[in-house]
CSV table of C-alpha atoms and ligand atoms in Angstrom, one decimal:
chain,number,residue,atom,x,y,z
A,1,MET,CA,84.4,110.9,29.1
A,2,TYR,CA,86.2,113.8,27.6
A,3,TYR,CA,88.8,114.2,24.8
A,4,LEU,CA,91.6,116.8,24.7
A,5,SER,CA,93.9,117.9,21.9
A,6,THR,CA,97.6,116.8,22.0
A,7,ARG,CA,98.4,120.4,21.5
A,8,ASP,CA,95.9,121.8,24.0
A,9,ALA,CA,95.4,119.7,27.0
A,10,SER,CA,92.8,122.1,28.5
A,11,LEU,CA,90.3,121.4,25.7
A,12,ARG,CA,87.3,119.2,26.7
A,13,LYS,CA,85.2,117.7,23.9
A,14,THR,CA,82.7,114.8,23.8
A,15,ALA,CA,83.3,111.7,21.7
A,16,ALA,CA,80.6,112.8,19.2
A,17,GLU,CA,82.2,116.2,18.9
A,18,VAL,CA,85.7,114.8,18.2
A,19,ILE,CA,84.4,112.2,15.7
A,20,VAL,CA,82.6,115.0,13.7
A,21,GLN,CA,85.6,117.3,13.8
A,22,GLY,CA,88.3,114.8,13.1
A,23,LEU,CA,91.4,117.0,13.7
A,24,SER,CA,91.6,119.7,16.4
A,25,ARG,CA,91.7,123.3,15.2
A,26,ASP,CA,95.1,123.8,16.8
A,27,GLY,CA,96.4,121.0,14.5
A,28,GLY,CA,96.5,118.5,17.4
A,29,LEU,CA,94.9,115.1,17.7
A,30,PHE,CA,92.1,114.3,19.9
A,31,THR,CA,92.9,111.9,22.7
A,32,PRO,CA,91.0,110.7,25.7
A,33,VAL,CA,91.6,112.7,28.8
A,34,GLU,CA,91.9,109.3,30.6
A,35,PHE,CA,91.8,105.7,29.5
A,36,PRO,CA,89.1,103.6,31.0
A,37,LYS,CA,90.3,100.4,32.6
A,38,LEU,CA,88.8,97.1,31.6
A,39,PRO,CA,86.4,96.5,34.5
A,40,GLU,CA,87.1,93.5,36.7
A,41,GLY,CA,85.8,90.4,35.1
A,42,MET,CA,85.2,91.9,31.7
A,43,LEU,CA,88.0,90.0,29.9
A,44,GLU,CA,86.8,86.8,31.2
A,45,GLU,CA,83.3,87.6,30.0
A,46,LEU,CA,84.5,88.5,26.7
A,47,ILE,CA,86.3,85.2,26.1
A,48,SER,CA,82.9,83.5,25.4
A,49,ALA,CA,81.5,86.6,23.4
A,50,ASP,CA,81.5,87.0,19.7
A,51,TYR,CA,83.3,89.8,17.9
A,52,ARG,CA,80.3,92.1,17.8
A,53,GLN,CA,79.6,91.8,21.5
A,54,ARG,CA,83.2,92.4,22.2
A,55,ALA,CA,83.1,95.6,20.0
A,56,LYS,CA,80.0,96.9,21.7
A,57,ARG,CA,81.3,96.4,25.2
A,58,ILE,CA,84.7,97.8,24.6
A,59,MET,CA,83.6,100.9,22.5
A,60,LYS,CA,81.0,101.6,25.1
A,61,LEU,CA,83.7,102.3,27.6
A,62,TYR,CA,84.8,105.3,25.5
A,63,LEU,CA,81.5,106.4,24.1
A,64,GLU,CA,79.5,107.5,27.0
A,65,ASP,CA,77.3,109.7,24.8
A,66,PHE,CA,76.2,106.5,22.8
A,67,THR,CA,73.7,104.0,24.2
A,68,GLU,CA,74.4,100.2,24.3
A,69,GLU,CA,71.6,99.6,21.8
A,70,GLU,CA,73.0,102.0,19.4
A,71,LEU,CA,76.6,100.4,19.6
A,72,ALA,CA,75.0,96.8,19.3
A,73,ASP,CA,73.3,98.0,16.2
A,74,PHE,CA,76.4,99.5,14.8
A,75,ALA,CA,78.5,96.4,15.6
A,76,ALA,CA,75.9,94.1,13.9
A,77,LYS,CA,75.9,96.2,10.7
A,78,ALA,CA,79.7,97.0,10.6
A,79,TYR,CA,80.8,93.4,11.3
A,80,GLY,CA,78.0,91.5,9.4
A,81,ASP,CA,78.0,89.4,6.2
A,82,GLN,CA,80.4,91.7,4.3
A,83,PHE,CA,83.0,89.8,6.3
A,84,ASP,CA,83.8,86.3,4.8
A,85,THR,CA,84.0,84.9,8.4
A,86,ARG,CA,81.8,85.2,11.4
A,87,ALA,CA,84.8,85.4,13.5
A,88,VAL,CA,85.4,88.8,11.7
A,89,ALA,CA,89.1,89.0,12.9
A,90,PRO,CA,90.3,85.3,13.5
A,91,VAL,CA,93.5,84.4,15.1
A,92,TYR,CA,95.5,81.8,13.0
A,93,HIS,CA,97.8,79.5,15.0
A,94,LEU,CA,101.0,79.5,12.9
A,95,THR,CA,103.5,77.9,15.1
A,96,GLU,CA,104.1,77.3,18.9
A,97,GLY,CA,104.2,80.8,20.3
A,98,THR,CA,103.4,82.6,17.1
A,99,GLU,CA,99.9,83.7,16.2
A,100,VAL,CA,98.5,85.7,13.3
A,101,LEU,CA,95.7,88.1,13.8
A,102,GLU,CA,94.0,88.3,10.4
A,103,LEU,CA,92.4,91.6,9.9
A,104,TRP,CA,91.6,91.4,6.2
A,105,HIS,CA,88.4,89.4,6.1
A,106,GLY,CA,86.2,92.4,5.2
A,107,PRO,CA,85.0,93.9,2.0
A,108,THR,CA,88.2,95.5,0.8
A,109,CYS,CA,90.6,92.8,2.1
A,110,ALA,CA,92.7,95.1,4.2
A,111,PHE,CA,92.7,95.9,8.0
A,112,LYS,CA,91.2,99.4,7.3
A,113,ASP,CA,87.8,97.7,7.0
A,114,MET,CA,87.9,97.0,10.7
A,115,ALA,CA,87.6,100.7,11.5
A,116,LEU,CA,86.0,102.1,8.2
A,117,GLN,CA,83.1,99.7,8.3
A,118,MET,CA,82.4,101.2,11.7
A,119,LEU,CA,83.2,104.8,11.2
A,120,PRO,CA,80.3,105.8,9.1
A,121,TYR,CA,77.8,104.7,11.8
A,122,LEU,CA,79.8,106.5,14.5
A,123,LEU,CA,80.0,109.7,12.4
A,124,THR,CA,76.3,109.8,11.2
A,125,ALA,CA,75.2,109.2,14.8
A,126,SER,CA,77.7,111.9,16.0
A,127,LEU,CA,76.3,114.3,13.4
A,128,ARG,CA,72.8,113.8,14.9
A,129,LYS,CA,74.1,114.0,18.5
A,130,THR,CA,75.9,117.3,17.9
A,131,GLY,CA,73.0,118.8,15.8
A,132,GLU,CA,75.1,119.3,12.8
A,133,GLU,CA,72.9,119.7,9.7
A,134,LYS,CA,75.6,120.2,7.1
A,135,THR,CA,76.7,117.4,4.9
A,136,ALA,CA,80.2,115.9,6.0
A,137,CYS,CA,82.7,115.8,3.2
A,138,ILE,CA,85.3,113.0,4.0
A,139,LEU,CA,88.5,113.9,2.6
A,140,VAL,CA,91.1,111.1,2.4
A,141,ALA,CA,94.8,110.8,1.5
A,142,THR,CA,95.5,107.2,1.0
A,143,SER,CA,98.6,105.0,0.6
A,144,GLY,CA,96.2,102.5,-0.9
A,145,ASP,CA,94.0,100.7,1.5
A,146,THR,CA,92.4,103.5,3.4
A,147,GLY,CA,90.9,105.0,0.3
A,148,LYS,CA,89.1,101.9,-0.9
A,149,ALA,CA,88.0,101.0,2.7
A,150,ALA,CA,86.6,104.6,3.3
A,151,LEU,CA,84.9,104.6,-0.2
A,152,GLU,CA,83.3,101.2,0.7
A,153,GLY,CA,82.3,102.4,4.1
A,154,PHE,CA,80.8,105.7,3.1
A,155,CYS,CA,79.3,104.7,-0.3
A,156,ASP,CA,75.8,106.2,-0.4
A,157,VAL,CA,75.8,107.0,3.4
A,158,ASP,CA,73.2,109.8,3.9
A,159,HIS,CA,74.7,113.3,4.8
A,160,THR,CA,78.1,112.3,3.6
A,161,LYS,CA,80.4,112.9,0.5
A,162,ILE,CA,83.6,111.2,0.2
A,163,LEU,CA,86.7,112.3,-1.9
A,164,VAL,CA,89.9,110.3,-2.0
A,165,PHE,CA,93.3,111.3,-3.3
A,166,TYR,CA,96.0,108.5,-3.9
A,167,PRO,CA,99.5,108.8,-5.1
A,168,LYS,CA,99.6,108.1,-8.8
A,169,ASP,CA,102.4,105.5,-8.8
A,170,GLY,CA,102.3,104.5,-5.0
A,171,VAL,CA,99.6,101.9,-5.1
A,172,SER,CA,99.2,98.4,-6.6
A,173,ASP,CA,97.2,97.8,-9.7
A,174,ILE,CA,94.6,95.9,-7.8
A,175,GLN,CA,94.3,98.7,-5.1
A,176,LYS,CA,94.0,101.2,-8.0
A,177,LEU,CA,91.3,99.3,-9.7
A,178,GLN,CA,89.4,98.9,-6.4
A,179,MET,CA,89.2,102.6,-6.1
A,180,VAL,CA,88.6,103.8,-9.6
A,181,THR,CA,85.7,101.3,-10.1
A,182,GLN,CA,84.0,102.4,-6.8
A,183,LYS,CA,80.2,102.7,-7.1
A,184,GLY,CA,78.0,105.3,-5.4
A,185,ASP,CA,76.7,108.8,-6.0
A,186,ASN,CA,78.6,110.5,-3.2
A,187,VAL,CA,82.1,109.4,-4.2
A,188,GLY,CA,85.1,110.9,-5.9
A,189,VAL,CA,88.6,109.6,-6.6
A,190,CYS,CA,91.6,111.4,-7.9
A,191,ALA,CA,95.3,110.5,-8.5
A,192,VAL,CA,98.0,112.9,-7.2
A,193,ILE,CA,101.2,113.2,-9.2
A,194,GLY,CA,103.5,112.5,-6.2
A,195,ASN,CA,104.0,110.1,-3.2
A,196,PHE,CA,101.7,109.4,-0.2
A,197,ASP,CA,103.2,112.2,1.9
A,198,ASP,CA,102.5,114.7,-0.9
A,199,ALA,CA,98.8,113.6,-0.9
A,200,GLN,CA,98.6,113.7,2.9
A,201,THR,CA,100.3,117.1,3.1
A,202,GLY,CA,97.9,118.4,0.4
A,203,VAL,CA,94.8,117.2,2.3
A,204,LYS,CA,96.1,118.6,5.5
A,205,LYS,CA,96.6,122.0,3.9
A,206,ILE,CA,93.1,121.9,2.6
A,207,PHE,CA,91.8,121.2,6.2
A,208,SER,CA,93.6,124.3,7.4
A,209,ASP,CA,92.5,126.6,4.5
A,210,VAL,CA,90.0,129.0,5.9
A,211,GLU,CA,88.9,130.2,2.4
A,212,ILE,CA,87.9,126.7,1.4
A,213,ARG,CA,86.1,126.1,4.6
A,214,LYS,CA,84.2,129.3,4.0
A,215,THR,CA,83.3,128.4,0.5
A,216,LEU,CA,82.1,124.9,1.4
A,217,GLU,CA,80.1,126.2,4.4
A,218,GLU,CA,78.2,128.4,2.1
A,219,ARG,CA,77.3,125.3,0.1
A,220,GLY,CA,76.2,123.5,3.2
A,221,LEU,CA,79.3,121.3,3.5
A,222,PHE,CA,82.0,120.7,6.0
A,223,LEU,CA,85.2,118.9,5.8
A,224,SER,CA,85.8,115.7,7.9
A,225,SER,CA,88.4,113.2,8.0
A,226,ALA,CA,88.6,109.4,7.8
A,227,ASN,CA,92.3,109.2,8.1
A,228,SER,CA,93.6,107.5,11.3
A,229,ILE,CA,93.9,111.0,12.9
A,230,ASN,CA,90.1,110.7,13.6
A,231,TRP,CA,89.4,109.0,16.9
A,232,GLY,CA,86.6,107.1,15.2
A,233,ARG,CA,89.1,105.3,13.3
A,234,ILE,CA,91.4,104.4,16.2
A,235,LEU,CA,88.7,103.3,18.6
A,236,PRO,CA,87.4,100.3,16.6
A,237,GLN,CA,90.9,99.1,16.3
A,238,VAL,CA,91.4,98.7,20.0
A,239,VAL,CA,88.7,96.1,19.9
A,240,TYR,CA,90.8,93.5,17.9
A,241,TYR,CA,93.6,93.6,20.2
A,242,ILE,CA,91.4,92.7,23.1
A,243,SER,CA,89.5,90.2,21.0
A,244,ALA,CA,92.8,88.4,19.8
A,245,TYR,CA,93.8,88.0,23.5
A,246,CYS,CA,90.4,86.6,24.3
A,247,ASP,CA,90.6,84.2,21.4
A,248,LEU,CA,94.0,82.9,22.6
A,249,CYS,CA,92.6,82.3,26.0
A,250,ARG,CA,89.5,80.6,24.5
A,251,ASP,CA,91.7,78.3,22.4
A,252,GLY,CA,94.1,77.4,25.4
A,253,ARG,CA,97.1,79.1,23.8
A,254,ILE,CA,97.6,81.3,26.9
A,255,LYS,CA,96.0,81.5,30.3
A,256,LEU,CA,94.0,84.6,31.2
A,257,GLY,CA,96.6,87.1,32.6
A,258,ASP,CA,99.6,85.8,30.6
A,259,PRO,CA,101.4,88.5,28.8
A,260,VAL,CA,101.6,88.6,25.0
A,261,ASN,CA,103.5,90.8,22.5
A,262,PHE,CA,102.1,92.1,19.3
A,263,CYS,CA,104.1,92.7,16.2
A,264,VAL,CA,102.5,95.3,14.0
A,265,PRO,CA,103.4,96.4,10.4
A,266,THR,CA,103.3,100.1,10.8
A,267,GLY,CA,102.8,103.2,8.6
A,268,ASN,CA,100.9,106.1,10.2
A,269,PHE,CA,101.2,104.5,13.6
A,270,GLY,CA,97.5,104.1,13.9
A,271,ASN,CA,97.3,100.4,14.3
A,272,ILE,CA,100.0,99.9,16.8
A,273,LEU,CA,98.7,102.9,18.8
A,274,ALA,CA,95.4,101.2,19.2
A,275,GLY,CA,97.4,98.3,20.7
A,276,TYR,CA,99.0,100.6,23.1
A,277,PHE,CA,95.6,102.0,24.1
A,278,ALA,CA,94.5,98.3,24.8
A,279,LYS,CA,97.5,98.0,27.0
A,280,LEU,CA,96.6,101.2,28.8
A,281,MET,CA,93.2,99.7,29.5
A,282,GLY,CA,94.8,96.8,31.3
A,283,LEU,CA,95.2,94.2,28.5
A,284,PRO,CA,98.3,92.1,29.5
A,285,VAL,CA,100.5,93.2,26.6
A,286,LYS,CA,104.3,93.2,27.2
A,287,THR,CA,106.0,94.5,24.2
A,288,LEU,CA,104.7,96.2,21.0
A,289,ILE,CA,107.0,95.6,18.2
A,290,CYS,CA,106.9,98.2,15.4
A,291,ALA,CA,107.7,96.8,12.1
A,292,SER,CA,108.7,99.0,9.2
A,293,ASN,CA,109.9,98.5,5.6
A,294,ALA,CA,112.9,100.5,4.1
A,295,ASN,CA,111.1,103.6,5.0
A,296,ASN,CA,112.4,103.0,8.5
A,297,VAL,CA,111.9,106.4,10.2
A,298,LEU,CA,109.9,104.9,13.0
A,299,THR,CA,112.6,102.2,13.7
A,300,ASP,CA,115.2,105.0,14.1
A,301,PHE,CA,112.8,107.0,16.3
A,302,LEU,CA,111.8,104.3,18.6
A,303,LYS,CA,115.5,103.2,19.1
A,304,ASP,CA,117.2,106.5,19.3
A,305,GLY,CA,114.4,109.1,20.1
A,306,VAL,CA,115.2,111.1,16.9
A,307,TYR,CA,112.6,111.5,14.3
A,308,ASP,CA,114.2,112.6,11.1
A,309,ARG,CA,112.2,112.6,7.9
A,310,ASN,CA,115.0,114.1,5.9
A,311,ARG,CA,115.7,110.9,4.1
A,312,GLU,CA,115.2,109.1,1.0
A,313,PHE,CA,111.7,107.9,0.2
A,314,TYR,CA,111.5,104.5,-1.0
A,315,THR,CA,108.7,102.8,-3.0
A,316,THR,CA,108.5,99.3,-1.6
A,317,SER,CA,106.4,96.1,-2.0
A,318,SER,CA,104.6,97.1,1.1
A,319,PRO,CA,103.2,100.4,-0.1
A,320,SER,CA,100.7,100.9,2.7
A,321,MET,CA,103.7,101.5,5.0
A,322,ASP,CA,105.6,103.9,2.5
A,323,ILE,CA,105.3,106.7,4.9
A,324,LEU,CA,107.8,109.3,6.3
A,325,ILE,CA,105.4,111.2,8.5
A,326,SER,CA,103.5,109.0,11.0
A,327,SER,CA,100.8,111.3,12.2
A,328,ASN,CA,99.5,109.2,15.1
A,329,LEU,CA,102.9,109.3,16.8
A,330,GLU,CA,101.8,112.7,18.2
A,331,ARG,CA,99.3,110.8,20.4
A,332,LEU,CA,101.9,108.7,21.8
A,333,LEU,CA,104.2,111.6,22.5
A,334,TYR,CA,101.5,113.4,24.3
A,335,LEU,CA,100.5,110.3,26.4
A,336,LEU,CA,104.1,109.4,27.4
A,337,SER,CA,105.1,113.1,28.1
A,338,GLY,CA,101.7,114.4,29.5
A,339,SER,CA,102.7,117.8,28.1
A,340,ASP,CA,100.9,119.6,25.4
A,341,GLU,CA,103.7,122.2,25.5
A,342,GLU,CA,106.3,119.5,24.9
A,343,VAL,CA,104.4,118.0,21.9
A,344,ARG,CA,103.9,121.5,20.4
A,345,GLY,CA,107.7,121.9,20.5
A,346,TYR,CA,108.4,118.7,18.8
A,347,MET,CA,105.7,119.3,16.2
A,348,ASP,CA,107.1,122.8,15.6
A,349,CYS,CA,110.5,121.4,15.0
A,350,LEU,CA,109.1,118.7,12.7
A,351,SER,CA,107.4,121.3,10.4
A,352,LYS,CA,110.3,123.6,10.4
A,353,SER,CA,113.2,121.2,10.0
A,354,GLY,CA,111.6,117.8,9.5
A,355,ARG,CA,113.3,116.5,12.6
A,356,TYR,CA,113.0,116.4,16.3
A,357,GLU,CA,114.6,114.8,19.3
A,358,VAL,CA,112.7,113.7,22.4
A,359,SER,CA,113.8,114.1,25.9
A,360,GLY,CA,115.8,111.3,27.5
A,361,GLU,CA,112.9,110.6,29.9
A,362,LEU,CA,110.5,110.2,27.1
A,363,LYS,CA,112.8,107.9,25.3
A,364,ALA,CA,113.2,105.7,28.3
A,365,ARG,CA,109.4,105.4,28.5
A,366,ILE,CA,109.1,104.4,24.9
A,367,HIS,CA,111.7,101.6,25.6
A,368,GLU,CA,109.6,100.3,28.3
A,369,VAL,CA,106.8,99.3,25.9
A,370,PHE,CA,108.0,99.5,22.4
A,371,ALA,CA,110.7,97.6,20.2
A,372,ALA,CA,111.3,98.3,16.7
A,373,GLY,CA,112.8,96.8,13.6
A,374,TRP,CA,112.6,97.0,9.8
A,375,CYS,CA,113.4,94.8,6.9
A,376,SER,CA,114.0,94.8,3.2
A,377,ASP,CA,111.6,93.9,0.3
A,378,GLU,CA,114.0,91.0,-0.4
A,379,ALA,CA,113.8,89.6,3.2
A,380,ALA,CA,110.0,90.1,3.3
A,381,GLY,CA,109.8,88.1,0.1
A,382,GLU,CA,111.9,85.4,1.4
A,383,ALA,CA,109.6,85.0,4.4
A,384,ILE,CA,106.6,84.7,2.2
A,385,ALA,CA,108.2,81.9,0.2
A,386,LYS,CA,109.6,80.2,3.2
A,387,LEU,CA,106.5,80.3,5.3
A,388,PHE,CA,104.4,79.1,2.5
A,389,GLY,CA,106.8,76.2,1.9
A,390,THR,CA,107.1,75.1,5.5
A,391,GLU,CA,103.7,75.9,7.1
A,392,GLY,CA,101.4,76.2,3.9
A,393,TYR,CA,100.5,79.7,5.2
A,394,LEU,CA,100.3,82.6,2.6
A,395,MET,CA,101.1,86.1,3.9
A,396,ASP,CA,101.0,89.4,2.1
A,397,THR,CA,104.0,91.7,1.9
A,398,HIS,CA,103.0,93.8,4.9
A,399,THR,CA,102.4,90.9,7.2
A,400,ALA,CA,105.8,89.4,5.9
A,401,VAL,CA,107.6,92.6,7.1
A,402,ALA,CA,106.1,92.0,10.5
A,403,TYR,CA,107.0,88.3,10.5
A,404,THR,CA,110.6,89.0,9.5
A,405,VAL,CA,111.0,91.9,12.1
A,406,LEU,CA,109.6,89.5,14.8
A,407,GLU,CA,112.2,86.8,13.9
A,408,ASN,CA,114.9,89.4,14.1
A,409,TYR,CA,113.7,90.7,17.4
A,410,ARG,CA,113.6,87.2,18.9
A,411,LYS,CA,117.1,86.5,17.7
A,412,GLU,CA,118.3,89.8,19.3
A,413,THR,CA,116.4,89.6,22.6
A,414,GLY,CA,115.6,86.0,23.2
A,415,ASP,CA,112.1,87.1,24.2
A,416,ASP,CA,109.9,83.9,23.8
A,417,THR,CA,106.7,85.5,24.9
A,418,THR,CA,103.7,84.5,22.8
A,419,THR,CA,103.4,86.9,20.0
A,420,VAL,CA,100.6,87.9,17.8
A,421,VAL,CA,101.7,89.0,14.3
A,422,VAL,CA,99.1,91.5,13.1
A,423,SER,CA,98.2,90.6,9.5
A,424,THR,CA,96.9,93.7,7.7
A,425,ALA,CA,96.1,92.7,4.1
A,426,SER,CA,95.0,89.7,2.1
A,427,PRO,CA,97.9,88.3,-0.1
A,428,TYR,CA,95.6,88.7,-3.1
A,429,LYS,CA,95.8,92.5,-2.7
A,430,PHE,CA,99.6,92.3,-3.6
A,431,CYS,CA,99.6,89.5,-6.0
A,432,SER,CA,102.5,90.6,-8.1
A,433,SER,CA,104.8,91.0,-5.2
A,434,VAL,CA,103.7,87.8,-3.6
A,435,LEU,CA,104.1,85.9,-6.9
A,436,SER,CA,107.6,87.4,-7.5
A,437,ALA,CA,108.6,86.4,-4.0
A,438,MET,CA,107.6,82.8,-4.9
A,439,GLY,CA,109.9,83.0,-7.9
A,440,VAL,CA,107.3,83.5,-10.7
A,441,THR,CA,108.8,85.8,-13.2
A,442,GLU,CA,106.0,86.1,-15.9
A,443,LEU,CA,103.0,87.8,-14.3
A,444,ARG,CA,99.6,87.8,-15.9
A,445,PRO,CA,98.1,91.2,-16.7
A,446,GLY,CA,95.3,92.9,-14.8
A,447,THR,CA,92.9,90.9,-12.7
A,448,GLU,CA,94.1,87.7,-14.3
A,449,ILE,CA,97.0,87.7,-11.7
A,450,LEU,CA,94.5,86.8,-9.2
A,451,SER,CA,93.8,83.4,-10.7
A,452,GLN,CA,97.6,83.1,-11.2
A,453,LEU,CA,98.1,83.2,-7.5
A,454,GLU,CA,95.3,80.9,-6.9
A,455,GLU,CA,96.7,78.3,-9.2
A,456,LYS,CA,100.2,78.7,-7.8
A,457,THR,CA,99.1,78.3,-4.1
A,458,ARG,CA,95.9,76.5,-4.3
A,459,THR,CA,94.2,79.1,-2.2
A,460,THR,CA,91.2,81.0,-3.1
A,461,ALA,CA,91.1,84.7,-3.9
A,462,PRO,CA,88.5,86.8,-1.9
A,463,ALA,CA,85.3,87.3,-3.6
A,464,PRO,CA,85.4,91.1,-3.6
A,465,LEU,CA,88.7,91.1,-5.6
A,466,LYS,CA,87.5,88.5,-8.1
A,467,GLY,CA,84.6,90.6,-8.7
A,468,LEU,CA,86.8,93.5,-10.0
A,469,ALA,CA,87.3,91.8,-13.3
A,470,GLY,CA,85.4,93.8,-16.0
A,471,ARG,CA,84.0,96.5,-13.7
A,472,GLU,CA,83.6,99.9,-15.3
A,473,VAL,CA,86.5,102.6,-14.5
A,474,ARG,CA,84.6,105.6,-13.3
A,475,PHE,CA,87.5,107.9,-12.2
A,476,THR,CA,90.4,108.7,-14.5
A,477,GLY,CA,91.3,112.2,-13.1
A,478,GLN,CA,94.7,113.2,-11.9
A,479,THR,CA,96.2,116.3,-10.5
A,480,GLU,CA,99.5,118.2,-9.4
A,481,LYS,CA,99.6,118.4,-5.7
A,482,GLU,CA,99.2,122.2,-5.8
A,483,ASN,CA,95.8,121.9,-7.4
A,484,MET,CA,94.2,119.6,-5.0
A,485,PRO,CA,92.2,122.5,-3.5
A,486,GLN,CA,90.7,123.2,-6.9
A,487,VAL,CA,89.8,119.5,-7.4
A,488,VAL,CA,88.1,119.6,-4.0
A,489,LEU,CA,86.0,122.7,-4.9
A,490,ASP,CA,85.1,121.3,-8.3
A,491,MET,CA,84.0,117.9,-7.0
A,492,LEU,CA,82.1,119.4,-4.1
A,493,SER,CA,80.3,121.9,-6.4
B,501,PLP,C1,97.3,101.0,6.5
B,501,PLP,C2,98.2,99.8,6.5
B,501,PLP,C3,99.3,99.6,7.3
B,501,PLP,C4,99.7,100.7,8.4
B,501,PLP,O1,98.9,100.9,9.2
B,501,PLP,P1,99.1,102.3,10.3
B,501,PLP,O2,97.9,102.3,11.1
B,501,PLP,O3,99.1,103.4,9.1
B,501,PLP,O4,100.3,102.1,10.9
B,501,PLP,C5,99.9,98.4,7.2
B,501,PLP,N1,99.5,97.4,6.3
B,501,PLP,C6,98.4,97.6,5.6
B,501,PLP,C7,98.1,96.5,4.6
B,501,PLP,C8,97.8,98.8,5.6
B,501,PLP,O5,96.7,99.0,4.8
């Protein structure tokens, strides 16, 4: 199976090549030339399998240059005891017809672990397979959760270094503490004075900077990406959509073959795109509901076909979704249009004017699969308080956005298909917003806020977050976005 670039459909690369390279040289994103169908009978078999077996079987369909044994080994290591449940990605039955797929049982308590615990194995194996002997330097721009998950995944992994840029005032206190206390000899963390898009744009510029590439090459290094533009990030995410469906069958919530919807809190469009890929493989998915916060550029796009990033940027209580350029959308545009030329045109407009409008045909195809909505911080907060009151279920702010958007979607459409709300973070990652939503006005400082939420809700904070208290801060650096290249060269000297 080969991969093409969304901006050059004639390109043919192997899975190992695209995982090593991250982003295509033409600026496009690597995408499978065709999507493998779930073989006859496979879903049924997976119903009785555990998460690791599901991961192995599903990933194998895409990774022909990897052996079953390799993938079984990776799955066992990536989804092992660092997850606080053997189910890895359990589905919580919230109410009749509404299920919650909890993707935050990993070491950093956000869904990024689902991919970033796996990616280092895929990458180091891909380095071997492609004969690459230079050290891979993973450069990450993070809106909060990716950074920590990537640091945790790549910490002290041979032949890799990792450098993370986060927006100085765009992440929660707990998120920041998670990153600046990261252990490991191959890691670096730096704050960027600006928002997430500044950090992401800075990282993209470094990737396309020929001079920097050359300098690093002389040092025996090359740049690679762990952002969701990397195929090795998207693929492990396809697994949990299929896994959730199997769990629902196993638990008698649906019958095999019944359609389900997924409602996904969305930022860079990576998570929901993996759901679309699962649908392309033949998983019975009816509608994918894209949920946004006040940075609702995707809501407008999916509804009207106009992507316009020229709008105010809001810092919200769901910071991992505070994004105005959703990189992974490019893969959807390619798959729905089938034309690299069309994608190049849109991306050209985007970089020149910050705006593009898709063809009527493409818009119609979007509407066949996607619905979209957004909600305010206030509405998300109300949902947190309400659901804890009525069901005793505690959600984080990102999940609350999805839950609220789902409620609105149901009111608007009357669609009563069983729907899985994708839950992307532990509420303990966003304690202050969650506590405020529950009416608490005096918040305890630092990591003490964890026990405050524990006492308020009689739930237990995840062990990795409790362990942050008293850890040494290792990284205090910050930079203007213009100086990011210099930071990279200094840290990789
Ligand atoms: C990254 C993240 C998102 C957004 O996911 P995308 O793949 O960027 O759409 C949503 N919620 C949380 C908690 C996240 O960390």
